[in-house]
PDB file of C-alpha atoms in Angstrom:
ATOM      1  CA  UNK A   1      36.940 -51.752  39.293  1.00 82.00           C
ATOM      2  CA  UNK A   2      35.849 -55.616  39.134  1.00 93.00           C
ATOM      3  CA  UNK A   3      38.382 -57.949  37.874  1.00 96.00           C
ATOM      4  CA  UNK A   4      37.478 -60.856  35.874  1.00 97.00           C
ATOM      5  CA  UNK A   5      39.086 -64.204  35.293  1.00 98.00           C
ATOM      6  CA  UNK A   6      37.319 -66.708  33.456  1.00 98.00           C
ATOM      7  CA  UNK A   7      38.392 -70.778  33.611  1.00 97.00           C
ATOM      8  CA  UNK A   8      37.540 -74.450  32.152  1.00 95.00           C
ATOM      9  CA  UNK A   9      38.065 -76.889  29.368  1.00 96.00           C
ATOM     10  CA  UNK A  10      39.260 -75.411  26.090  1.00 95.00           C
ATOM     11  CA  UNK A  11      37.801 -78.407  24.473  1.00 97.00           C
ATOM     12  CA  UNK A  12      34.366 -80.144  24.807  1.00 98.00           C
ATOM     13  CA  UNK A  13      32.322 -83.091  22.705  1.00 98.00           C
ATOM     14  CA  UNK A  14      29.372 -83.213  20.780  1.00 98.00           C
ATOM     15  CA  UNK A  15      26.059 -83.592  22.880  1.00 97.00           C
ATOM     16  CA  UNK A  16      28.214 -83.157  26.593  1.00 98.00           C
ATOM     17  CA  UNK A  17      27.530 -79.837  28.567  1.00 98.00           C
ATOM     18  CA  UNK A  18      30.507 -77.185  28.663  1.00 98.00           C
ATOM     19  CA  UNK A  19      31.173 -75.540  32.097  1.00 98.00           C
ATOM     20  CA  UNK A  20      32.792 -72.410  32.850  1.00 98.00           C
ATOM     21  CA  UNK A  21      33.582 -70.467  35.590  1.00 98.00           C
ATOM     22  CA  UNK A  22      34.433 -67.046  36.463  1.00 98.00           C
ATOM     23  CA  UNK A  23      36.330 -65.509  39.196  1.00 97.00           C
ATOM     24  CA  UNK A  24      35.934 -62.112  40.905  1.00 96.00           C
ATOM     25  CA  UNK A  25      37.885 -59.667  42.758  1.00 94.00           C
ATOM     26  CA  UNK A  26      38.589 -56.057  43.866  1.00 91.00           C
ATOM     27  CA  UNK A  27      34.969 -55.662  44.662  1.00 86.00           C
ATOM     28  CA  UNK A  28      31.719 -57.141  46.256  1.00 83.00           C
ATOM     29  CA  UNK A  29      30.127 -59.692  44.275  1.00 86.00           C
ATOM     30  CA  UNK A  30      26.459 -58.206  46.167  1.00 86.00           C
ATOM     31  CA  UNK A  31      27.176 -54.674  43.959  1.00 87.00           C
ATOM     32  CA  UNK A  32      26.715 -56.543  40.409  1.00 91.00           C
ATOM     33  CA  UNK A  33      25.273 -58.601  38.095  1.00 94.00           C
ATOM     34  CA  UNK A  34      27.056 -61.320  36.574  1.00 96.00           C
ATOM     35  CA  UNK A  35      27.211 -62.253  32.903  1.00 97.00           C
ATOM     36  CA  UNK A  36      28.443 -64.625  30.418  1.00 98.00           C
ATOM     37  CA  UNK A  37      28.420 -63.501  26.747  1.00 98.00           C
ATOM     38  CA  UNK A  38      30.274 -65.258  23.905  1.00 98.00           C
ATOM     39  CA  UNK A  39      31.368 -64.629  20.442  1.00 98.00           C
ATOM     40  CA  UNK A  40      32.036 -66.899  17.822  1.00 97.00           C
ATOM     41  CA  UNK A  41      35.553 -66.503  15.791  1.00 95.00           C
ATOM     42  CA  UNK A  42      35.366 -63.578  13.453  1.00 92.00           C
ATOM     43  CA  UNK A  43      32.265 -62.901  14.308  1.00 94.00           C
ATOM     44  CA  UNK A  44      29.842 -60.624  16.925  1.00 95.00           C
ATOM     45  CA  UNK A  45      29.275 -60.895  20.633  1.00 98.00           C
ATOM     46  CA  UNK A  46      25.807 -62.938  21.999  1.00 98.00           C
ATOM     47  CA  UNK A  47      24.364 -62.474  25.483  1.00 98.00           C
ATOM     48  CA  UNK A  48      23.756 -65.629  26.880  1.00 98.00           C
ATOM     49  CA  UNK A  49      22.403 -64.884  30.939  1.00 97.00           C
ATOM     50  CA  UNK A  50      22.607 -63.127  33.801  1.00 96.00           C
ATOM     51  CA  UNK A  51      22.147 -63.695  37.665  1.00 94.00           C
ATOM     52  CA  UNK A  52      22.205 -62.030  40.947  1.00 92.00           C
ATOM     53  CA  UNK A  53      23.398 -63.053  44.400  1.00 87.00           C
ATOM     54  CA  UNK A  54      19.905 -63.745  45.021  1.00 87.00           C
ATOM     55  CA  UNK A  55      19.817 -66.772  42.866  1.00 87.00           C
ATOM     56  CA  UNK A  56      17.746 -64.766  40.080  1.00 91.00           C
ATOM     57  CA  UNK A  57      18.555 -65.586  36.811  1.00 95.00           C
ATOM     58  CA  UNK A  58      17.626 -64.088  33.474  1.00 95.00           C
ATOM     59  CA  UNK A  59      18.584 -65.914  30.027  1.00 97.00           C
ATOM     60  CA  UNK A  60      18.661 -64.815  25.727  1.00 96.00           C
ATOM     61  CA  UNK A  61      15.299 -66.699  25.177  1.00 95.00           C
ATOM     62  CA  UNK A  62      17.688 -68.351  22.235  1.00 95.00           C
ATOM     63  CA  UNK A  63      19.329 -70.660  24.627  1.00 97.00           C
ATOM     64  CA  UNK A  64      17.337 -70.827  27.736  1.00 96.00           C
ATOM     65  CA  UNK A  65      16.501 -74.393  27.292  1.00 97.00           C
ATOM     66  CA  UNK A  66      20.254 -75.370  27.658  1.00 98.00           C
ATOM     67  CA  UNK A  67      21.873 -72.985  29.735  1.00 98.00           C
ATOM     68  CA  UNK A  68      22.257 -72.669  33.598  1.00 98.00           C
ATOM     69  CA  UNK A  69      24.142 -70.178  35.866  1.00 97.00           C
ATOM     70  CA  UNK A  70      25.198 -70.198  39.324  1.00 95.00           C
ATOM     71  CA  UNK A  71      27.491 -68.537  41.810  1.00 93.00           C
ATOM     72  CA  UNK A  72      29.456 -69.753  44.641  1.00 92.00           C
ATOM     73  CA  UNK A  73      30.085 -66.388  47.065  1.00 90.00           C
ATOM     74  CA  UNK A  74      32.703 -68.220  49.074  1.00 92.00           C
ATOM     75  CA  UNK A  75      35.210 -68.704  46.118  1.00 94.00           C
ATOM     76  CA  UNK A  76      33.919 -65.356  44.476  1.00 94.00           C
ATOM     77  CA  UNK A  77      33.342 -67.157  41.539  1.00 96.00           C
ATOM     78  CA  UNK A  78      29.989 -67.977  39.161  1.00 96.00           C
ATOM     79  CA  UNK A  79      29.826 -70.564  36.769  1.00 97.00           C
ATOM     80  CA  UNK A  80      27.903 -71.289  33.628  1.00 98.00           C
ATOM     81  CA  UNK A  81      26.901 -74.767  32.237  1.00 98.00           C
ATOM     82  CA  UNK A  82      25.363 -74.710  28.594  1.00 98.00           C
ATOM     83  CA  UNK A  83      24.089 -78.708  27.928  1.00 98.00           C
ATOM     84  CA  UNK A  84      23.954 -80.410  24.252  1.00 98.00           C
ATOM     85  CA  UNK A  85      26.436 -78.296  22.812  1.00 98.00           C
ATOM     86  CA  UNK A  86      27.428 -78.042  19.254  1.00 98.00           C
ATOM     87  CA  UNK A  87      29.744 -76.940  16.574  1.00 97.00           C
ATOM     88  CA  UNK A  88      28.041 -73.714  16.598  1.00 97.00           C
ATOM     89  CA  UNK A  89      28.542 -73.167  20.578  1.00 98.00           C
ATOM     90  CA  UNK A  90      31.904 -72.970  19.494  1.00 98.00           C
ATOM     91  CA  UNK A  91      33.139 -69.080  20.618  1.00 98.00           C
ATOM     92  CA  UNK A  92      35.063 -67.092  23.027  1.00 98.00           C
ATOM     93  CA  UNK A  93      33.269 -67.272  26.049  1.00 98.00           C
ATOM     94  CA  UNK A  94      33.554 -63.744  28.365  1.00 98.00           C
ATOM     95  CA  UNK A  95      32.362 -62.982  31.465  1.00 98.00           C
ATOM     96  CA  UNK A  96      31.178 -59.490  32.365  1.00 98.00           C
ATOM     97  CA  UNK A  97      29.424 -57.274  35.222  1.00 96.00           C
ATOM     98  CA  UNK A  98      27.233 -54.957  35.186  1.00 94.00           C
ATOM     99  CA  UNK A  99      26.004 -52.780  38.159  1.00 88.00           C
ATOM    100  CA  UNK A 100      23.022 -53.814  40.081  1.00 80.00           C
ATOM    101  CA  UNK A 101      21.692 -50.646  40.055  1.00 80.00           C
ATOM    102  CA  UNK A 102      22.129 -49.975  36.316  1.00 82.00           C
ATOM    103  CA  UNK A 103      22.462 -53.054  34.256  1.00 92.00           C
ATOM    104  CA  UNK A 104      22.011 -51.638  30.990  1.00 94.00           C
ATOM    105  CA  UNK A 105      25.988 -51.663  29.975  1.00 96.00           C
ATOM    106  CA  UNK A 106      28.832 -54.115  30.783  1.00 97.00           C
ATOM    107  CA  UNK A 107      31.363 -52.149  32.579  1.00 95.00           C
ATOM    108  CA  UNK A 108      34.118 -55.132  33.215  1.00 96.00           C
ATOM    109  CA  UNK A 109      34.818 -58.365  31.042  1.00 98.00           C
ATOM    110  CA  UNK A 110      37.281 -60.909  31.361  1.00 98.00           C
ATOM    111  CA  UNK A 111      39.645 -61.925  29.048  1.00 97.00           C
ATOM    112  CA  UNK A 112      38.006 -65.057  27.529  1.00 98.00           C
ATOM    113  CA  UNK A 113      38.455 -68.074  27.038  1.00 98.00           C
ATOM    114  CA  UNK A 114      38.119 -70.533  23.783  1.00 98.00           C
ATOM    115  CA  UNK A 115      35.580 -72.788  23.799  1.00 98.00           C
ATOM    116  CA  UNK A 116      35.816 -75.845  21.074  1.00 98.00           C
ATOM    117  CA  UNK A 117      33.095 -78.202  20.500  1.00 98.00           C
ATOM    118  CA  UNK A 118      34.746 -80.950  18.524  1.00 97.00           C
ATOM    119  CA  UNK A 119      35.139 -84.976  18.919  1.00 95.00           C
TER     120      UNK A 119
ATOM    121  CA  UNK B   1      13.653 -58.649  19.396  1.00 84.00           C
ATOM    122  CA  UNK B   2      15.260 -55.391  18.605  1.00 91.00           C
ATOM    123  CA  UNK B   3      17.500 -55.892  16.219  1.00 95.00           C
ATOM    124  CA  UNK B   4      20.889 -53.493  15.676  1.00 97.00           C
ATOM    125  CA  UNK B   5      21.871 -52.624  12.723  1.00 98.00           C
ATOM    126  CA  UNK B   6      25.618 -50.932  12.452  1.00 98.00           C
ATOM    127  CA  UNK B   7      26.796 -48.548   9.756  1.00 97.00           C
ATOM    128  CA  UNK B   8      29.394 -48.615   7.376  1.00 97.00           C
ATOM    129  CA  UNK B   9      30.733 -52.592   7.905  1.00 98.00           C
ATOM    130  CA  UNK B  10      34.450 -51.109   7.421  1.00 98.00           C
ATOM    131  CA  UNK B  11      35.200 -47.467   7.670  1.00 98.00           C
ATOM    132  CA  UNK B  12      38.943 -46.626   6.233  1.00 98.00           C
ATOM    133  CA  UNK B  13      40.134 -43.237   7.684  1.00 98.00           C
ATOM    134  CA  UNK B  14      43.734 -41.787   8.269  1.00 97.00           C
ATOM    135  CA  UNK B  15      45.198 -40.672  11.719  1.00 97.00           C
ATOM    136  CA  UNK B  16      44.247 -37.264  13.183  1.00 97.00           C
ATOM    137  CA  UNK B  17      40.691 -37.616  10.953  1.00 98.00           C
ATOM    138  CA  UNK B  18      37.188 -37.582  12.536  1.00 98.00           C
ATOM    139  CA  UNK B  19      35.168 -40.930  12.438  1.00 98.00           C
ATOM    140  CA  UNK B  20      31.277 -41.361  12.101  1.00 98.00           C
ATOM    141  CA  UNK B  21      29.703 -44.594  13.248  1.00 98.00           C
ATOM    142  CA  UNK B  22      26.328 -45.664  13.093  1.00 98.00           C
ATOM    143  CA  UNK B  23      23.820 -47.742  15.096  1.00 98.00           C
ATOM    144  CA  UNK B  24      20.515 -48.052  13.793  1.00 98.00           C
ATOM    145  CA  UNK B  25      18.020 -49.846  15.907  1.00 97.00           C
ATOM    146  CA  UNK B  26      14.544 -51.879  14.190  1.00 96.00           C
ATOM    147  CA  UNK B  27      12.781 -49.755  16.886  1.00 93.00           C
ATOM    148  CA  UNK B  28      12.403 -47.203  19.053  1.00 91.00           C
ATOM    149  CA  UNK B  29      14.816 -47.524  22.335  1.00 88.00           C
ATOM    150  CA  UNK B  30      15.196 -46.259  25.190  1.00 82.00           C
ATOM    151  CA  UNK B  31      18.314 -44.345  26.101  1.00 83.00           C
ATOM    152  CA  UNK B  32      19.946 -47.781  27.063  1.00 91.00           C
ATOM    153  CA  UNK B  33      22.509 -47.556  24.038  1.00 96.00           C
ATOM    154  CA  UNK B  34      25.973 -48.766  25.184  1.00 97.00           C
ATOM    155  CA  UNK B  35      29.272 -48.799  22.959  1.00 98.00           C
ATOM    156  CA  UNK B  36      32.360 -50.677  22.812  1.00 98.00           C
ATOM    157  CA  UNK B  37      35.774 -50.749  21.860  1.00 98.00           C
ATOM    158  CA  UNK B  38      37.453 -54.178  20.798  1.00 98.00           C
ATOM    159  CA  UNK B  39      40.993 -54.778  19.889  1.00 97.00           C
ATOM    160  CA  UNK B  40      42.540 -57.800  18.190  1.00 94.00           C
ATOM    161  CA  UNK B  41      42.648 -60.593  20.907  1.00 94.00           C
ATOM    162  CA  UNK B  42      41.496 -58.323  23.675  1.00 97.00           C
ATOM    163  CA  UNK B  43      37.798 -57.976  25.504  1.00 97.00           C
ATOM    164  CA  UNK B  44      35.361 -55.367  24.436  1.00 98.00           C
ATOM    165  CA  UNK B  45      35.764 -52.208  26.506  1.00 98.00           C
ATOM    166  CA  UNK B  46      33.056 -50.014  27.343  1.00 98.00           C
ATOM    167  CA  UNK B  47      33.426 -46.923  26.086  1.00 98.00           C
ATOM    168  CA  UNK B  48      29.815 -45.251  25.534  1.00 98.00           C
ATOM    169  CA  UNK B  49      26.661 -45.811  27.893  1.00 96.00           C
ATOM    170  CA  UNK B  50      23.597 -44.074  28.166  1.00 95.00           C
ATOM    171  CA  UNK B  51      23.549 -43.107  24.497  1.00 96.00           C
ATOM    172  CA  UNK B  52      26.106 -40.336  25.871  1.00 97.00           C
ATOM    173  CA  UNK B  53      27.890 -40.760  28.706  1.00 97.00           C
ATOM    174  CA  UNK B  54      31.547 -41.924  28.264  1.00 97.00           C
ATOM    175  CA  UNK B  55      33.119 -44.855  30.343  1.00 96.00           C
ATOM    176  CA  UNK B  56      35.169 -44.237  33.210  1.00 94.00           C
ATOM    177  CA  UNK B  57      38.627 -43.314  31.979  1.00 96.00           C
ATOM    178  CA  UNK B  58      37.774 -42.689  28.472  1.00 98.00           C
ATOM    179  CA  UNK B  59      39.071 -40.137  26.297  1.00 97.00           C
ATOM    180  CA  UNK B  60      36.992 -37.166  25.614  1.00 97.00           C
ATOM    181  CA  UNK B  61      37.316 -37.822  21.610  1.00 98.00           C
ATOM    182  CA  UNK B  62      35.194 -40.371  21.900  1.00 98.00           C
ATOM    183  CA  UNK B  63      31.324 -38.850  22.309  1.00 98.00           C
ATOM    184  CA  UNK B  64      28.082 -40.725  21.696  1.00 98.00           C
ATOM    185  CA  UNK B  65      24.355 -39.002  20.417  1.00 97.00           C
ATOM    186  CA  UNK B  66      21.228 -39.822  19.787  1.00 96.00           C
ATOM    187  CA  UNK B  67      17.620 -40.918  20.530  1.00 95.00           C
ATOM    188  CA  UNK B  68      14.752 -43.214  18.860  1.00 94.00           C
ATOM    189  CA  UNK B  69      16.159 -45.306  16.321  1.00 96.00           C
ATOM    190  CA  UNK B  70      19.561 -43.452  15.439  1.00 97.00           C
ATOM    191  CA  UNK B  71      22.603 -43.445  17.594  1.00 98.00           C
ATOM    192  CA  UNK B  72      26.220 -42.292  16.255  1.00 98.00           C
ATOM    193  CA  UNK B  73      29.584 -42.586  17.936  1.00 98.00           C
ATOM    194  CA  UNK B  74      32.096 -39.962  16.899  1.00 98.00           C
ATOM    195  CA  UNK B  75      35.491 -40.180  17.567  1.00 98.00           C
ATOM    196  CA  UNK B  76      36.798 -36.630  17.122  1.00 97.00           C
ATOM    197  CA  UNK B  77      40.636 -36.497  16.008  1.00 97.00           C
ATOM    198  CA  UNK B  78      41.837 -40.651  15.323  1.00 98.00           C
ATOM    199  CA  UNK B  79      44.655 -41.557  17.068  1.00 98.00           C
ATOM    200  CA  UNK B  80      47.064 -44.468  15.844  1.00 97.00           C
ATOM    201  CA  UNK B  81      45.261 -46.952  18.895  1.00 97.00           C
ATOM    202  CA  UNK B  82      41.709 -46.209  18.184  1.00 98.00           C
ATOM    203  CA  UNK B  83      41.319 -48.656  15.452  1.00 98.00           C
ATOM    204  CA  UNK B  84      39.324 -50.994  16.046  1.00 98.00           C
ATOM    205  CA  UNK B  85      36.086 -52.871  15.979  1.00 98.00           C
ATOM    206  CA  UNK B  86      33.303 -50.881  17.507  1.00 98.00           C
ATOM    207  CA  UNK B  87      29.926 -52.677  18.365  1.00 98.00           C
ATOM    208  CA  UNK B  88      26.727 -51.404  20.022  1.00 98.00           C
ATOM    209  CA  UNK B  89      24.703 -52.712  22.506  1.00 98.00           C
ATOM    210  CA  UNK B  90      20.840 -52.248  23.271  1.00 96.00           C
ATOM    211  CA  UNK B  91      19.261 -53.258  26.777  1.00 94.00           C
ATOM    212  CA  UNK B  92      15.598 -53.664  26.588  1.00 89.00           C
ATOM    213  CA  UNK B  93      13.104 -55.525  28.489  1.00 82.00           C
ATOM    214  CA  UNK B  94      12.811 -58.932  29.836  1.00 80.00           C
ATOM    215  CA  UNK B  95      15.127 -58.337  30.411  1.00 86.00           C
ATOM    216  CA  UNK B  96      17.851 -59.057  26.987  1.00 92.00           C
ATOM    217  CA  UNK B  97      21.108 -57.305  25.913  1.00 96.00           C
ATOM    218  CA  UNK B  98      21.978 -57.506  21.648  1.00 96.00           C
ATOM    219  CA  UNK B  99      24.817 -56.247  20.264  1.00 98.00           C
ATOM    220  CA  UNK B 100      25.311 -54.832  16.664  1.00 98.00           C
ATOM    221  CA  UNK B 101      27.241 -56.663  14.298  1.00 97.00           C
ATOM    222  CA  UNK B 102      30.159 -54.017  14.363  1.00 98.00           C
ATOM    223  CA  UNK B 103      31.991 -51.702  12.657  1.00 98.00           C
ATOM    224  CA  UNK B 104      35.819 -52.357  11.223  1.00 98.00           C
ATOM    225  CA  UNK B 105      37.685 -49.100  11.542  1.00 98.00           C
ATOM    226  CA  UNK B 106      41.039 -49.608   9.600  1.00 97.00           C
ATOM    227  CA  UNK B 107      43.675 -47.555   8.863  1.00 96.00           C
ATOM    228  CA  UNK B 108      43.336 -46.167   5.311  1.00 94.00           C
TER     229      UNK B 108
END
């Protein structure tokens, strides 16, 4: 099964863009899809994008305009950048897979890490 | 958007007793009805997909039904580390994934 590791600043200012990455092992990153979802403190888990090796991305409609993902196969890792953030982007960021040839579940997450917007 | 709806908000039920969850969807879905598992401080784990099918390595209390618009996760005999939050998730086109807002299951 995929392990998950998930990595970047625990603290990030009004209006900048937080970036987080995610790191893969014990299995191909061409086998997956590769997710970010986050959840605010206390409260329930968002979907915020997908993408494939291929470079195709998918996004919630809710935060398209902000968000970007990427992957970089030689460091088995994919990264997520969500611009103009706010006290409400504030949340436990996860990553997750979910198999490329049934993406309708998440069947490994990462830990998470805290994400606080805050000057 | 299909939204999730999640039934009771807190369930209180005693070790050894059998636990009813609900997951009502605003529409009619496809079989693509996913549950999860989340402990304090720990990452949802998958424990339900296909409406029915449990995760890999998942106890065989834990069974999933349903179809339409009304989905239940049973969880046959409680043990001590099955409470929990329990949240479902929907995958419909798009393609977008929501989650439910959850269900508390405390120790009564």
């Amino acid at each position: 099964q995929v392990q998950l590791r998930e990595s970047g600043p625990g603290l990030v200012k009004p209006s900048e863009t937080l970036s987080l990455t995610c790191t893969v092992s014990g299995d191909s990153m061409s086998t997956h899809y590769w997710n970010w979802i986050r959840q605010p403190a206390g409260k329930g888990l968002e979907w915020i994008g997908r993408m494939y090796l291929t470079g195709s991305t998918d996004y919630n409609p809710s935060l398209k305009s902000r968000v970007t993902m990427s992957v970089d196969t030689s460091k088995n890792q994919f990264s997520l950048k969500l611009t103009s953030v706010t006290a409400a982007d504030t949340a436990l960021y996860y990553c997750a897979s979910c198999r490329g040839g049934r993406c309708d579940f998440f069947d490994s997450w990462g830990q998470g890490t805290l994400v606080t917007v805050s000057s | 958007e299909i939204v999730l709806t999640q039934s009771p908000v807190t369930l209180s039920l005693s070790p050894g007793e059998r636990a009813t969850l609900a997951c009502r969807a605003s529409q009619s879905v496809t079989g693509y009805l996913a549950w999860y598992q989340q402990k304090a401080g720990q990452a949802p784990r998958l424990l339900i997909y296909g409406a029915s099918s449990r995760g890999t390595g998942i106890p065989d209390r834990f069974s999933g039904s349903g179809s339409g618009t009304d989905f239940t996760l049973t969880i046959s005999r409680l043990e001590p580390e099955d409470f929990a939050v329990y949240y479902c998730q929907h995958y419909g086109s798009s393609p977008m994934y929501t989650f439910g807002q959850g269900t508390k299951l405390e120790i009564k």
